[in-house]
Coordinates of C-alpha atoms in Angstrom, one line a residue:
M265 CA 67.5 73.4 -10.2
K266 CA 70.2 74.3 -7.7
K267 CA 68.1 72.7 -5.0
L268 CA 67.8 69.5 -7.1
V269 CA 71.5 69.4 -7.8
S270 CA 72.4 69.9 -4.2
V271 CA 70.2 67.0 -3.1
M272 CA 71.6 64.8 -5.8
M273 CA 75.1 65.5 -4.5
L274 CA 74.0 64.5 -1.1
T275 CA 72.7 61.2 -2.6
L276 CA 76.1 60.4 -3.9
A277 CA 77.6 60.9 -0.5
L278 CA 74.9 59.1 1.6
G279 CA 73.2 56.8 -0.9
A280 CA 69.8 58.0 0.4
F281 CA 68.2 60.0 -2.3
A282 CA 65.5 59.1 -4.9
F283 CA 62.7 60.7 -6.7
S284 CA 59.1 59.5 -6.1
Q285 CA 57.9 56.4 -7.8
A286 CA 54.4 57.4 -6.8
G287 CA 52.9 59.5 -9.6
A288 CA 52.0 63.0 -8.5
G289 CA 52.9 63.1 -4.9
G290 CA 54.3 65.9 -2.9
G291 CA 54.0 69.6 -2.3
G292 CA 53.2 72.2 -4.9
G293 CA 50.4 70.2 -6.4
R294 CA 46.7 70.6 -6.1
G295 CA 43.8 68.6 -4.7
G296 CA 45.6 66.0 -2.7
Q297 CA 44.7 63.1 -5.0
R298 CA 47.5 60.8 -6.0
G299 CA 48.2 60.0 -9.6
G300 CA 49.8 57.0 -11.2
G301 CA 52.9 55.2 -10.3
G302 CA 56.2 54.9 -12.2
G303 CA 58.0 58.2 -11.8
A304 CA 57.8 61.4 -13.7
A305 CA 58.7 59.9 -17.1
M306 CA 55.4 58.0 -17.3
Y307 CA 53.5 61.3 -17.5
A308 CA 55.5 62.2 -20.7
R309 CA 53.9 59.4 -22.7
V310 CA 51.7 60.7 -25.5
G311 CA 48.1 60.0 -24.7
V312 CA 48.7 59.0 -21.1
Q313 CA 45.6 61.0 -20.1
Y314 CA 43.4 58.6 -22.0
G315 CA 44.1 56.1 -19.2
L316 CA 41.7 58.2 -17.1
L317 CA 38.8 57.1 -19.3
T318 CA 38.4 53.8 -17.5
H319 CA 36.9 55.7 -14.6
A320 CA 33.1 56.3 -14.4
D321 CA 33.5 59.7 -12.7
V322 CA 35.9 60.9 -15.5
Q323 CA 33.4 59.8 -18.1
T324 CA 30.6 61.6 -16.3
A325 CA 32.6 64.8 -16.1
L326 CA 33.3 64.6 -19.8
K327 CA 29.6 63.8 -20.5
V328 CA 30.6 60.7 -22.5
T329 CA 27.6 59.4 -24.5
D330 CA 26.5 55.8 -24.6
D331 CA 27.8 55.5 -28.2
Q332 CA 31.2 56.9 -27.2
K333 CA 31.4 54.5 -24.3
T334 CA 30.8 51.6 -26.7
K335 CA 33.5 52.8 -29.0
L336 CA 35.9 53.4 -26.1
T337 CA 35.3 49.9 -24.8
A338 CA 36.0 48.5 -28.3
A339 CA 39.3 50.4 -28.5
A340 CA 40.4 49.2 -25.0
D341 CA 39.5 45.6 -25.9
A342 CA 41.4 45.9 -29.2
R343 CA 44.5 47.1 -27.3
T344 CA 44.2 44.3 -24.7
A345 CA 43.9 41.7 -27.5
A346 CA 46.9 43.1 -29.4
M347 CA 49.1 43.1 -26.3
T348 CA 48.0 39.5 -25.4
A349 CA 48.8 38.4 -29.0
A350 CA 52.2 40.0 -28.8
R351 CA 52.9 38.2 -25.5
D352 CA 51.7 34.8 -26.8
A353 CA 53.7 35.2 -30.0
G354 CA 56.9 35.3 -28.0
G355 CA 60.0 36.6 -29.7
D356 CA 62.7 38.9 -28.3
Q357 CA 62.0 41.8 -26.0
A358 CA 62.5 44.4 -28.8
T359 CA 59.8 42.7 -30.9
Q360 CA 57.3 42.4 -28.1
G361 CA 58.1 46.0 -27.0
A362 CA 57.4 47.3 -30.5
A363 CA 54.1 45.4 -30.6
R364 CA 53.0 46.8 -27.3
T365 CA 54.0 50.3 -28.4
K366 CA 51.9 49.9 -31.6
A367 CA 48.9 48.7 -29.6
G368 CA 49.2 51.8 -27.4
Q369 CA 49.4 54.1 -30.4
D370 CA 46.5 52.4 -32.1
Y371 CA 44.4 52.9 -28.9
T372 CA 45.4 56.5 -28.7
T373 CA 44.4 57.1 -32.3
A374 CA 41.1 55.4 -31.8
V375 CA 40.3 57.4 -28.6
Q376 CA 41.2 60.7 -30.3
E377 CA 38.7 59.9 -33.0
V378 CA 35.9 59.2 -30.4
L379 CA 36.3 62.3 -28.2
T380 CA 35.2 65.7 -29.3
A381 CA 37.6 68.7 -29.2
D382 CA 36.0 70.0 -26.1
Q383 CA 36.2 66.7 -24.3
K384 CA 39.9 66.4 -25.2
V385 CA 40.6 69.8 -23.6
E386 CA 38.6 68.9 -20.5
L387 CA 40.3 65.5 -20.2
L388 CA 43.7 67.3 -20.3
N389 CA 42.6 69.6 -17.6
I390 CA 41.4 66.6 -15.5
F391 CA 44.9 65.0 -16.1
V392 CA 46.4 68.1 -14.6
V393 CA 44.2 67.8 -11.5
V394 CA 45.2 64.1 -11.1
A395 CA 48.9 64.3 -12.0
K396 CA 49.4 67.7 -10.4
N397 CA 52.8 69.3 -11.1
Q398 CA 54.2 66.2 -12.8
A399 CA 51.7 66.8 -15.6
L400 CA 54.2 69.4 -16.7
V401 CA 56.4 66.7 -18.2
N402 CA 53.7 65.9 -20.7
S403 CA 54.2 67.5 -24.2
E404 CA 50.4 68.1 -24.7
V405 CA 50.3 70.1 -21.4
Q406 CA 53.4 72.0 -22.5
V407 CA 51.8 72.8 -25.8
A408 CA 48.5 73.9 -24.1
L409 CA 50.6 76.3 -21.9
S410 CA 52.8 77.5 -24.8
L411 CA 55.9 76.8 -22.7
G412 CA 59.1 78.3 -24.0
T413 CA 62.2 76.3 -24.9
D414 CA 64.0 77.3 -21.8
E415 CA 61.1 76.0 -19.6
Q416 CA 60.9 72.8 -21.6
S417 CA 64.7 72.2 -21.2
K418 CA 64.6 72.7 -17.5
I419 CA 61.7 70.2 -17.2
K420 CA 63.6 67.7 -19.3
E421 CA 66.7 68.1 -17.1
L422 CA 64.6 67.4 -14.0
V423 CA 63.0 64.3 -15.5
T424 CA 66.5 63.0 -16.6
A425 CA 67.9 63.7 -13.1
E426 CA 64.9 61.8 -11.6
G427 CA 65.5 58.8 -13.8
K428 CA 69.2 58.6 -12.9
A429 CA 68.4 59.0 -9.2
S430 CA 65.7 56.4 -9.3
A431 CA 68.0 53.9 -11.1
S432 CA 70.7 54.5 -8.5
L433 CA 68.2 53.9 -5.7
R434 CA 66.9 50.7 -7.2
Q435 CA 70.5 49.5 -7.5
Q436 CA 71.2 50.2 -3.9
V437 CA 68.1 48.3 -2.8
T438 CA 69.2 45.4 -5.0
D439 CA 72.7 45.5 -3.6
G440 CA 71.4 45.5 -0.1
T441 CA 73.1 48.8 0.7
M442 CA 69.7 50.4 1.4
D443 CA 66.6 48.8 2.9
Q444 CA 63.1 49.2 1.4
A445 CA 61.9 51.4 4.3
A446 CA 64.7 53.9 3.7
A447 CA 64.0 53.9 0.0
T448 CA 60.3 54.5 0.5
A449 CA 61.1 57.4 2.9
A450 CA 63.5 58.9 0.3
R451 CA 60.9 58.7 -2.5
T452 CA 58.3 60.4 -0.4
K453 CA 60.6 63.2 0.6
N454 CA 62.0 63.8 -2.8
A455 CA 58.6 63.7 -4.6
E456 CA 58.1 67.0 -2.9
T457 CA 61.4 68.3 -4.3
L458 CA 60.5 67.2 -7.8
S459 CA 57.0 68.6 -7.7
N460 CA 58.2 72.0 -6.4
D461 CA 61.1 72.2 -8.9
L462 CA 58.8 71.4 -11.9
L463 CA 56.6 74.2 -11.0
A464 CA 59.5 76.5 -10.4
A465 CA 60.7 75.9 -14.0
L466 CA 57.7 77.9 -15.2
T467 CA 57.4 81.7 -15.7
D468 CA 54.9 83.4 -13.4
A469 CA 52.4 83.7 -16.3
H470 CA 52.6 80.0 -17.1
K471 CA 52.2 79.1 -13.4
T472 CA 48.9 81.1 -13.5
A473 CA 47.9 79.4 -16.8
F474 CA 48.7 76.0 -15.3
A475 CA 46.6 76.6 -12.2
K476 CA 43.8 77.7 -14.5
M477 CA 43.9 74.4 -16.3
A478 CA 43.2 72.7 -13.0
S479 CA 40.5 75.1 -11.9
D480 CA 38.8 74.9 -15.3
A481 CA 38.4 71.1 -14.9
N482 CA 34.9 70.0 -14.0
F483 CA 36.2 67.3 -11.8
T484 CA 36.9 66.4 -8.2
P485 CA 39.0 63.2 -7.7
D486 CA 37.4 60.5 -5.6
P487 CA 39.6 60.0 -2.5
A488 CA 38.8 56.3 -2.6
V489 CA 40.7 56.0 -5.9
R490 CA 44.4 55.5 -5.3
N491 CA 45.6 55.5 -8.8
Y492 CA 43.5 57.2 -11.5
L493 CA 46.1 56.4 -14.2
G494 CA 46.4 52.7 -13.3
G495 CA 43.1 51.7 -14.8
G496 CA 40.1 50.3 -13.1
G497 CA 37.4 52.3 -11.5
G498 CA 34.6 50.9 -13.6
G499 CA 32.6 52.9 -16.1
R500 CA 33.2 51.4 -19.4

């Protein structure tokens, strides 16, 4: 945490620091496969791992049956239809946001009913492989690891700091006080800081347990897939 604070102080002075907008980049992770975009906070969403189910190789690793594939497709189609209806209905941002949130919650509930208990465990392990250390911001991963309140608090502080730093960077780009190339370089460098600090928040025992989640996953990411959590990849 001291390392993060010191870097943030440098940001205020030089206007050159930001955390990664690329999902699971940087050191301290495993496997070299990039995750989704959007910063660390995106990994905290309940059910975010279900986005992996759009990929055929993930479904193969989970041994998803034809019947399950049909149900998963129906759930995804229902979510898309609900979000489209919310957009077409218009209304203020709060109303549309609430509709999109409900569509996501309904999808998560539907998927939870389709997958077996073992598949849910395996999917969470695959999520750890794909998201790497940033998977630690996810509450389901934290529960699986039985993280203590001190560890959870440290992780929350890191995510909050990332959000503030990212917002500051975006503003500087908008203001013209930083060009996009410099912003990209800062994101890449500081993705490593965030990744390392998230892992450092764990006890040694929990670091071992976290590594085991990844090693237990029956999955090797396809290097041709840039963003496993961004949808696509076929397989439904």
